[in-house]
Amino acid sequence: MSFFANEMIAEDLKYIWHPCTQMKDHENIPLVAIKSAKGVYLNDYNDNSYIDGVSSWWVNLFGHCNDYIGSKIKQQLDTLEHVIFAGFTHEPIVTLSQRLCKLAPEGLCKCFYADNGSSGVEIALKMSFQYHKNSGKIRPFFLSLENSYHGETLGALSVGDVTLYKDVFNEIIIKTIQTSSPKNQTIDEAKRAACELEKLLKQRGDEISAFIIEPLVQCAGSMKMYHPLYVTLARELCTKYGVHLIADEVAVGFGRTGTMFACEQASVSPDFMVLSKGITGGYLPLCVVLTTQDVYDRFYCDYLEYKAFLHSHSYTGNPLACVAANAVLDIFENENVIQNNQKTIAYIAEKLKKFEGLSNVQEVRQTGMVSAIELCGYSPQERVGLKIFEYALARGVLLRPLGNVIYFMPPYIITCKEIDKVLDTAYDAISSLVLL
Ligand SMILES: *Cc1c(COP(=O)(O)O)cnc(C)c1O
């Protein structure tokens, strides 16, 4: 490592507290200082490159330093960088909203903006609760799936169910109920879990404002996947019991599951759809919550009736972020991304077969551009995820396993050769564990 990078890392550790990290780990595990990036490659200060196998926490859809997105942001920089979004508007956000409403499942026709996924989840929860309250009903509970993840702010954490993140805060979270999640991708599991859901809604439906789900893939919950039928059945049941359905597509939206939005595969329209992560291609923070005319109308009245949704974030609707999002949608259109990704998805599927033969592999799963390999036989103390991370990093691949689950969420521009490199490295890493 260069002298400069070493100095910089020391200064980093002196001043910075990193996200989702036990900082003491960095006594032994070096921070990686990245100097530049292009396409799927991250470059450090020592002339090493790493293939970004996780799209830098799932946000980078079209590679790093993408010329097209970059040029659009540069133009906007000298035109309008930001403006207060209460009482004011601008062209990039109007264009973006028109486009999103056109692309989204039918009925989603109003856009409310924020700047990160957790805030978007908070917005959907608050809007749902207030919708019922504005209608004269108090429904104090939210329903979510076991093993779900919806973000880290207190409301979003409360509807999540990843104990590692949530348990510390059990005394101070909001009222939630968890229902059984489908445990695999079979139709039978989808039906079984939907039966459980109906039992719960029959009993407690009128106490529940909304049911929030990550359609098809529970990403932070170890990339657990389930059949679209569950989403279809959940939609029917929510409608039957007057409970809103919130589709948290923060991670799965924008083509991750093979379709533009995961809900499409279930042919349903949720009452709220939350989008973030990939929306700007990894350039700038942005989030949008799409909802229906019905929800919008329940807040629409004379000011002194006090039914407005009085929620805001300082950076709401930032024009630079909106321009990046429009550029991302341009790429989807101009390069026929959803269709072209099908070839990449099929290629990955073929390569994944090999993993099933490894004795320490419990399950291999894939939904579109998300794939995961679950290992068996390791205790949390062994931290195999960390071992795999280090093994792959030393060979030029960035993987960041979730516990015993190694996953791939590459940028869509990844080539077959680069997929080979990522998956072959993962294969070697996993088989090297057998030999240990
Ligand atoms: C990442 C994520 C969030 C939270 O988004 P942030 O921008 O990290 O706050 C919410 N829901 C899901 C499904 C996510 O994957």
Coordinates of C-alpha atoms and ligand atoms in Angstrom, one line a residue:
M1 CA 0.0 0.0 0.0
S2 CA 1.3 3.4 -0.9
F3 CA 2.5 5.8 1.8
F4 CA -0.2 8.2 1.0
A5 CA -3.0 5.6 1.3
N6 CA -1.6 4.3 4.7
E7 CA -1.5 7.9 6.0
M8 CA -5.0 8.5 4.8
I9 CA -6.3 5.3 6.4
A10 CA -4.8 6.2 9.7
E11 CA -6.4 9.6 9.6
D12 CA -9.7 8.0 8.6
L13 CA -9.6 5.8 11.7
K14 CA -8.8 8.8 13.8
Y15 CA -11.8 10.8 12.7
I16 CA -14.4 8.5 11.2
W17 CA -17.0 6.0 12.5
H18 CA -18.0 3.7 9.7
P19 CA -21.5 2.4 9.1
C20 CA -22.6 -1.1 10.1
T21 CA -19.1 -1.8 11.4
Q22 CA -17.5 -3.0 14.7
M23 CA -14.7 -0.4 14.5
K24 CA -12.3 -2.6 16.5
D25 CA -12.3 -5.0 13.5
H26 CA -10.1 -2.5 11.8
E27 CA -7.3 -3.3 14.2
N28 CA -6.8 -6.4 12.0
I29 CA -8.8 -5.8 8.8
P30 CA -7.4 -3.0 6.8
L31 CA -9.7 -0.4 5.4
V32 CA -9.6 -0.3 1.6
A33 CA -8.9 3.2 0.3
I34 CA -10.4 3.6 -3.2
K35 CA -8.8 6.2 -5.5
S36 CA -11.0 5.9 -8.6
A37 CA -13.5 3.7 -10.3
K38 CA -14.6 3.0 -13.8
G39 CA -17.3 0.5 -15.0
V40 CA -17.4 -2.5 -12.7
Y41 CA -13.9 -1.8 -11.4
L42 CA -12.8 0.0 -8.2
N43 CA -9.1 1.0 -8.1
D44 CA -7.0 1.4 -5.0
Y45 CA -3.8 3.4 -4.5
N46 CA -1.6 0.4 -5.1
D47 CA -2.7 -0.4 -8.7
N48 CA -5.1 -3.1 -7.6
S49 CA -8.6 -3.3 -9.1
Y50 CA -11.6 -4.9 -7.7
I51 CA -14.8 -6.0 -9.5
D52 CA -17.7 -4.5 -7.6
G53 CA -19.7 -7.7 -7.1
V54 CA -22.3 -5.9 -4.8
S55 CA -22.8 -2.7 -6.8
S56 CA -21.5 -0.8 -3.8
W57 CA -24.4 -1.7 -1.5
W58 CA -26.7 -2.4 -4.4
V59 CA -26.9 1.2 -5.8
N60 CA -24.6 1.2 -8.8
L61 CA -26.6 -0.1 -11.8
F62 CA -24.6 1.0 -14.8
G63 CA -21.0 1.0 -13.5
H64 CA -18.9 3.6 -11.8
C65 CA -18.1 7.0 -13.5
N66 CA -20.7 6.3 -16.2
D67 CA -20.1 9.0 -18.9
Y68 CA -23.7 9.6 -19.7
I69 CA -25.0 10.0 -16.1
G70 CA -21.9 12.1 -15.3
S71 CA -22.5 14.5 -18.2
K72 CA -26.1 15.0 -17.3
I73 CA -25.2 15.9 -13.7
K74 CA -22.4 18.2 -14.9
Q75 CA -24.9 20.2 -17.1
Q76 CA -27.3 20.5 -14.2
L77 CA -24.6 21.7 -11.8
D78 CA -24.3 25.0 -13.6
T79 CA -28.1 25.4 -14.1
L80 CA -29.8 24.7 -10.7
E81 CA -28.1 22.7 -7.9
H82 CA -31.0 22.9 -5.4
V83 CA -34.1 24.7 -4.4
I84 CA -36.5 24.4 -1.5
F85 CA -39.3 21.9 -2.5
A86 CA -42.2 23.3 -0.5
G87 CA -43.9 25.8 -2.7
F88 CA -41.3 25.5 -5.5
T89 CA -40.7 23.0 -8.3
H90 CA -38.2 22.4 -11.2
E91 CA -38.1 20.6 -14.5
P92 CA -36.0 17.6 -13.6
I93 CA -38.4 16.5 -10.9
V94 CA -41.5 17.0 -13.0
T95 CA -40.1 15.0 -15.8
L96 CA -38.9 12.3 -13.4
S97 CA -42.3 12.0 -11.7
Q98 CA -44.2 11.7 -15.1
R99 CA -41.8 9.0 -16.1
L100 CA -42.0 7.0 -12.8
C101 CA -45.8 7.1 -12.8
K102 CA -45.9 5.8 -16.3
L103 CA -43.5 2.9 -15.5
A104 CA -45.0 2.0 -12.1
P105 CA -47.8 -0.5 -11.6
E106 CA -51.2 0.9 -12.5
G107 CA -52.8 3.3 -10.0
L108 CA -49.5 4.7 -8.6
C109 CA -49.9 8.3 -9.7
K110 CA -48.5 10.5 -7.0
C111 CA -44.8 10.9 -6.0
F112 CA -43.5 12.0 -2.6
Y113 CA -39.8 12.5 -2.4
A114 CA -37.1 11.9 0.2
D115 CA -33.4 11.2 0.2
N116 CA -32.8 7.7 1.4
G117 CA -34.7 4.4 1.6
S118 CA -35.3 4.5 5.4
S119 CA -36.9 7.9 5.1
G120 CA -39.1 6.5 2.3
V121 CA -40.2 3.7 4.5
E122 CA -41.0 6.2 7.3
I123 CA -43.1 8.2 4.8
A124 CA -45.1 5.2 3.7
L125 CA -45.8 4.1 7.3
K126 CA -46.7 7.6 8.4
M127 CA -48.9 8.3 5.4
S128 CA -50.7 5.0 5.9
F129 CA -51.3 5.6 9.6
Q130 CA -52.5 9.2 8.9
Y131 CA -54.8 8.0 6.0
H132 CA -56.7 5.8 8.5
K133 CA -56.7 8.6 11.1
N134 CA -57.9 11.1 8.6
S135 CA -60.8 8.6 8.0
G136 CA -61.6 8.5 11.7
K137 CA -59.9 5.2 12.4
I138 CA -56.9 4.5 14.6
R139 CA -54.8 1.5 13.5
P140 CA -51.7 1.6 15.7
F141 CA -49.9 -1.5 14.3
F142 CA -47.9 -2.3 11.3
L143 CA -47.4 -5.8 9.9
S144 CA -44.3 -7.1 8.3
L145 CA -42.6 -10.4 7.3
E146 CA -40.3 -12.4 9.5
N147 CA -36.7 -11.8 8.4
S148 CA -37.5 -8.5 6.7
Y149 CA -35.3 -5.4 6.4
H150 CA -36.6 -1.9 5.8
G151 CA -33.9 0.4 7.0
E152 CA -32.3 1.7 10.2
T153 CA -34.2 4.7 11.4
L154 CA -36.5 3.8 14.3
G155 CA -39.7 3.4 12.4
A156 CA -38.1 1.4 9.6
L157 CA -36.1 -0.7 12.1
S158 CA -39.4 -1.5 13.9
V159 CA -41.0 -3.1 10.9
G160 CA -37.8 -4.9 10.1
D161 CA -37.0 -8.3 11.7
V162 CA -33.2 -8.8 11.4
T163 CA -32.4 -9.3 15.1
L164 CA -28.7 -8.3 14.7
Y165 CA -29.8 -4.7 13.9
K166 CA -33.1 -4.6 15.9
D167 CA -32.7 -6.4 19.3
V168 CA -30.7 -3.6 21.0
F169 CA -33.6 -1.2 20.5
N170 CA -36.5 -3.5 21.4
E171 CA -37.6 -1.2 24.3
I172 CA -38.1 1.9 22.1
I173 CA -39.5 0.7 18.8
I174 CA -43.0 1.2 17.4
K175 CA -45.8 -1.4 17.4
T176 CA -45.4 -4.1 14.9
I177 CA -46.4 -7.6 14.2
Q178 CA -44.5 -10.1 12.1
T179 CA -46.1 -12.8 10.0
S180 CA -44.5 -15.9 8.7
S181 CA -42.5 -15.4 5.5
P182 CA -42.4 -17.9 2.7
K183 CA -39.3 -20.0 3.3
N184 CA -38.4 -20.8 -0.3
Q185 CA -39.5 -20.1 -3.8
T186 CA -42.1 -22.8 -4.1
I187 CA -45.8 -22.2 -4.7
D188 CA -46.7 -24.3 -1.7
E189 CA -44.7 -22.1 0.6
A190 CA -46.3 -19.0 -0.9
K191 CA -49.8 -20.5 -0.2
R192 CA -48.8 -21.6 3.3
A193 CA -47.5 -18.2 4.3
A194 CA -50.6 -16.5 2.8
C195 CA -52.8 -18.8 5.0
E196 CA -50.9 -17.5 8.1
L197 CA -51.4 -14.0 6.8
E198 CA -55.1 -14.5 6.5
K199 CA -55.4 -15.9 10.0
L200 CA -53.6 -12.8 11.4
L201 CA -55.6 -10.3 9.4
K202 CA -58.9 -12.0 10.3
Q203 CA -58.0 -11.6 14.0
R204 CA -56.3 -8.2 14.0
G205 CA -56.8 -6.6 10.6
D206 CA -58.6 -3.6 12.0
E207 CA -55.7 -2.7 14.3
I208 CA -53.2 -2.7 11.4
S209 CA -52.5 0.3 9.1
A210 CA -50.3 -1.4 6.6
F211 CA -48.5 -4.6 5.6
I212 CA -45.0 -3.9 4.4
I213 CA -43.0 -6.3 2.3
E214 CA -39.9 -6.6 0.2
P215 CA -41.4 -8.2 -2.9
L216 CA -39.6 -11.4 -4.1
V217 CA -36.3 -11.0 -2.3
Q218 CA -35.6 -10.2 1.4
C219 CA -32.2 -8.7 0.6
A220 CA -30.5 -7.7 3.9
G221 CA -32.2 -10.8 5.4
S222 CA -29.7 -13.0 3.7
M223 CA -31.2 -12.8 0.2
K224 CA -34.1 -15.1 1.0
M225 CA -36.4 -15.4 -2.0
Y226 CA -40.0 -16.3 -2.5
H227 CA -42.6 -16.9 -5.2
P228 CA -44.5 -14.0 -6.7
L229 CA -47.7 -15.8 -5.9
Y230 CA -47.3 -14.7 -2.3
V231 CA -47.3 -11.0 -3.3
T232 CA -50.5 -11.6 -5.4
L233 CA -52.2 -13.3 -2.4
A234 CA -51.0 -10.7 0.0
R235 CA -52.5 -8.0 -2.2
E236 CA -55.9 -9.8 -2.2
L237 CA -55.9 -10.2 1.5
C238 CA -54.8 -6.6 2.3
T239 CA -57.7 -5.4 0.1
K240 CA -60.1 -7.7 1.8
Y241 CA -59.2 -6.5 5.3
G242 CA -58.7 -2.8 4.4
V243 CA -55.0 -2.9 5.2
H244 CA -52.6 -1.0 2.9
L245 CA -49.9 -2.9 1.1
I246 CA -46.5 -1.2 1.1
A247 CA -44.0 -2.6 -1.5
D248 CA -40.5 -1.7 -0.3
E249 CA -38.7 -1.9 -3.6
V250 CA -35.7 0.1 -2.3
A251 CA -33.4 -2.7 -3.2
V252 CA -35.3 -4.8 -5.8
G253 CA -36.6 -1.9 -7.9
F254 CA -35.1 -0.8 -11.2
G255 CA -34.6 -4.2 -12.8
R256 CA -32.9 -6.1 -10.0
T257 CA -35.3 -9.0 -10.1
G258 CA -35.5 -9.2 -13.9
T259 CA -38.5 -6.9 -14.3
M260 CA -38.4 -3.1 -13.9
F261 CA -40.3 -3.5 -10.5
A262 CA -40.7 -6.8 -8.6
C263 CA -44.4 -6.2 -8.2
E264 CA -44.9 -6.7 -11.9
Q265 CA -44.1 -10.4 -11.6
A266 CA -47.1 -10.7 -9.2
S267 CA -49.3 -8.5 -11.4
V268 CA -50.2 -6.3 -8.5
S269 CA -50.3 -2.6 -7.6
P270 CA -49.4 -1.8 -4.0
D271 CA -50.9 1.2 -2.2
F272 CA -47.3 2.5 -1.7
M273 CA -44.1 1.7 -3.5
V274 CA -40.8 2.9 -2.1
L275 CA -37.9 3.3 -4.4
S276 CA -34.3 4.4 -3.7
K277 CA -30.9 2.7 -4.0
G278 CA -30.6 2.2 -7.8
I279 CA -32.7 5.2 -8.7
T280 CA -29.8 7.5 -9.4
G281 CA -27.4 4.7 -10.5
G282 CA -25.4 5.2 -7.4
Y283 CA -24.7 8.9 -7.9
L284 CA -26.7 10.8 -5.4
P285 CA -29.1 10.1 -2.6
L286 CA -32.8 10.1 -3.7
C287 CA -35.9 8.3 -2.7
V288 CA -39.5 8.4 -3.9
V289 CA -42.7 7.0 -2.4
L290 CA -45.4 6.4 -5.1
T291 CA -49.0 6.2 -4.0
T292 CA -52.5 6.3 -5.2
Q293 CA -55.1 8.9 -5.9
D294 CA -57.2 7.4 -3.1
V295 CA -54.4 8.0 -0.5
Y296 CA -53.7 11.5 -1.9
D297 CA -57.4 12.5 -1.7
R298 CA -57.6 11.5 2.0
F299 CA -55.2 14.3 2.8
Y300 CA -56.7 16.9 0.4
C301 CA -58.9 19.4 2.1
D302 CA -59.0 23.0 3.4
Y303 CA -55.9 24.0 5.4
L304 CA -57.8 24.4 8.7
E305 CA -59.1 20.8 8.6
Y306 CA -55.4 19.9 9.4
K307 CA -55.2 16.8 7.3
A308 CA -52.1 17.6 5.3
F309 CA -49.1 15.4 5.4
L310 CA -46.6 17.7 7.2
H311 CA -43.5 15.7 6.5
S312 CA -40.3 17.1 4.9
H313 CA -36.6 16.6 4.4
S314 CA -34.2 19.5 3.7
Y315 CA -32.9 17.9 0.5
T316 CA -36.3 16.7 -0.8
G317 CA -36.3 16.6 -4.6
N318 CA -32.7 17.7 -5.1
P319 CA -32.4 18.6 -8.8
L320 CA -28.9 17.0 -9.2
A321 CA -30.3 13.7 -7.9
C322 CA -33.4 14.0 -10.1
V323 CA -31.2 14.6 -13.2
A324 CA -29.2 11.5 -12.3
A325 CA -32.5 9.5 -12.0
N326 CA -33.7 10.7 -15.4
A327 CA -30.3 9.7 -16.9
V328 CA -30.8 6.2 -15.4
L329 CA -34.3 6.0 -17.0
D330 CA -32.8 7.1 -20.3
I331 CA -30.3 4.3 -20.2
F332 CA -33.1 1.8 -19.4
E333 CA -35.0 3.0 -22.5
N334 CA -32.2 3.6 -24.9
E335 CA -30.2 0.4 -24.2
N336 CA -33.2 -1.9 -23.7
V337 CA -31.7 -2.9 -20.3
I338 CA -34.5 -5.1 -19.0
Q339 CA -34.4 -7.3 -22.1
N340 CA -30.7 -7.4 -22.4
N341 CA -30.3 -8.4 -18.7
Q342 CA -32.1 -11.6 -19.4
K343 CA -29.0 -13.0 -21.2
T344 CA -26.8 -12.0 -18.2
I345 CA -29.3 -13.6 -15.8
A346 CA -29.3 -16.9 -17.8
Y347 CA -25.5 -16.9 -17.9
I348 CA -25.3 -16.5 -14.2
A349 CA -27.9 -19.3 -13.7
E350 CA -25.7 -21.6 -15.7
K351 CA -22.6 -20.8 -13.7
L352 CA -24.4 -21.2 -10.4
K353 CA -25.1 -24.9 -11.0
K354 CA -21.6 -25.8 -10.2
F355 CA -21.9 -24.5 -6.6
E356 CA -24.6 -27.1 -5.8
G357 CA -21.9 -29.8 -5.8
L358 CA -20.0 -28.3 -2.9
S359 CA -20.5 -30.2 0.4
N360 CA -20.7 -26.9 2.4
V361 CA -23.3 -25.4 0.2
Q362 CA -26.9 -25.7 1.5
E363 CA -28.8 -23.8 -1.1
V364 CA -28.2 -21.8 -4.3
R365 CA -30.9 -19.3 -5.3
Q366 CA -31.4 -16.6 -7.9
T367 CA -34.0 -14.0 -8.8
G368 CA -33.0 -12.0 -11.8
M369 CA -29.8 -10.1 -11.1
V370 CA -29.7 -11.2 -7.5
S371 CA -28.1 -14.6 -6.7
A372 CA -27.0 -16.1 -3.4
I373 CA -25.2 -19.2 -2.1
E374 CA -26.0 -20.2 1.4
L375 CA -23.4 -22.2 3.3
C376 CA -24.1 -24.7 6.0
G377 CA -22.2 -26.0 9.0
Y378 CA -20.5 -22.8 10.2
S379 CA -21.2 -21.1 13.5
P380 CA -21.4 -17.3 13.7
Q381 CA -18.1 -17.3 15.6
E382 CA -16.2 -18.7 12.6
R383 CA -17.2 -15.6 10.6
V384 CA -16.9 -17.4 7.3
G385 CA -18.4 -14.3 5.5
L386 CA -15.3 -12.3 6.6
K387 CA -13.0 -15.1 5.4
I388 CA -14.7 -15.1 2.0
F389 CA -14.5 -11.3 1.8
E390 CA -10.8 -11.3 2.4
Y391 CA -10.1 -14.2 0.1
A392 CA -12.0 -12.5 -2.8
L393 CA -10.6 -9.1 -2.1
A394 CA -7.0 -10.4 -2.4
R395 CA -8.0 -11.8 -5.8
G396 CA -9.6 -8.6 -7.1
V397 CA -13.3 -9.2 -6.3
L398 CA -15.5 -7.3 -3.9
L399 CA -18.0 -9.6 -2.2
R400 CA -19.5 -8.8 1.1
P401 CA -21.3 -11.8 2.4
L402 CA -24.3 -11.6 4.8
G403 CA -23.2 -14.1 7.5
N404 CA -23.1 -17.5 5.8
V405 CA -24.6 -16.2 2.6
I406 CA -22.5 -15.1 -0.3
Y407 CA -24.4 -13.1 -2.8
F408 CA -23.9 -11.3 -6.1
M409 CA -25.6 -8.1 -7.1
P410 CA -23.4 -6.9 -9.9
P411 CA -23.8 -3.7 -12.0
Y412 CA -25.9 -4.6 -15.1
I413 CA -23.0 -3.7 -17.4
I414 CA -20.9 -6.7 -16.1
T415 CA -19.6 -8.9 -18.9
C416 CA -19.6 -12.7 -19.1
K417 CA -15.8 -12.7 -18.5
E418 CA -16.2 -10.6 -15.4
I419 CA -19.0 -12.8 -14.2
D420 CA -16.6 -15.8 -14.6
K421 CA -14.0 -14.0 -12.6
V422 CA -16.5 -13.2 -9.8
L423 CA -18.1 -16.6 -9.6
D424 CA -14.9 -18.6 -10.1
T425 CA -13.3 -16.6 -7.2
A426 CA -16.4 -17.3 -5.0
Y427 CA -16.2 -21.0 -5.9
D428 CA -12.5 -21.2 -5.0
A429 CA -13.2 -19.3 -1.8
I430 CA -16.0 -21.7 -0.8
S431 CA -14.0 -24.8 -1.7
S432 CA -11.0 -23.5 0.1
L433 CA -13.1 -23.5 3.3
V434 CA -13.8 -27.2 2.8
L435 CA -10.1 -27.9 2.8
L436 CA -9.4 -25.9 6.0
Ligands
LIG1 C1 -31.4 -0.5 1.9 C2 -32.8 -0.7 2.2 C3 -33.6 0.2 2.9 C4 -33.0 1.4 3.5 O1 -32.5 2.3 2.6 P1 -31.3 3.3 3.1 O2 -31.1 4.2 1.9 O3 -30.1 2.5 3.4 O4 -31.8 4.1 4.2 C5 -34.9 0.0 3.0 N1 -35.5 -1.1 2.5 C6 -34.8 -2.1 1.8 C7 -35.5 -3.2 1.3 C8 -33.4 -1.9 1.7 O5 -32.7 -2.9 1.1

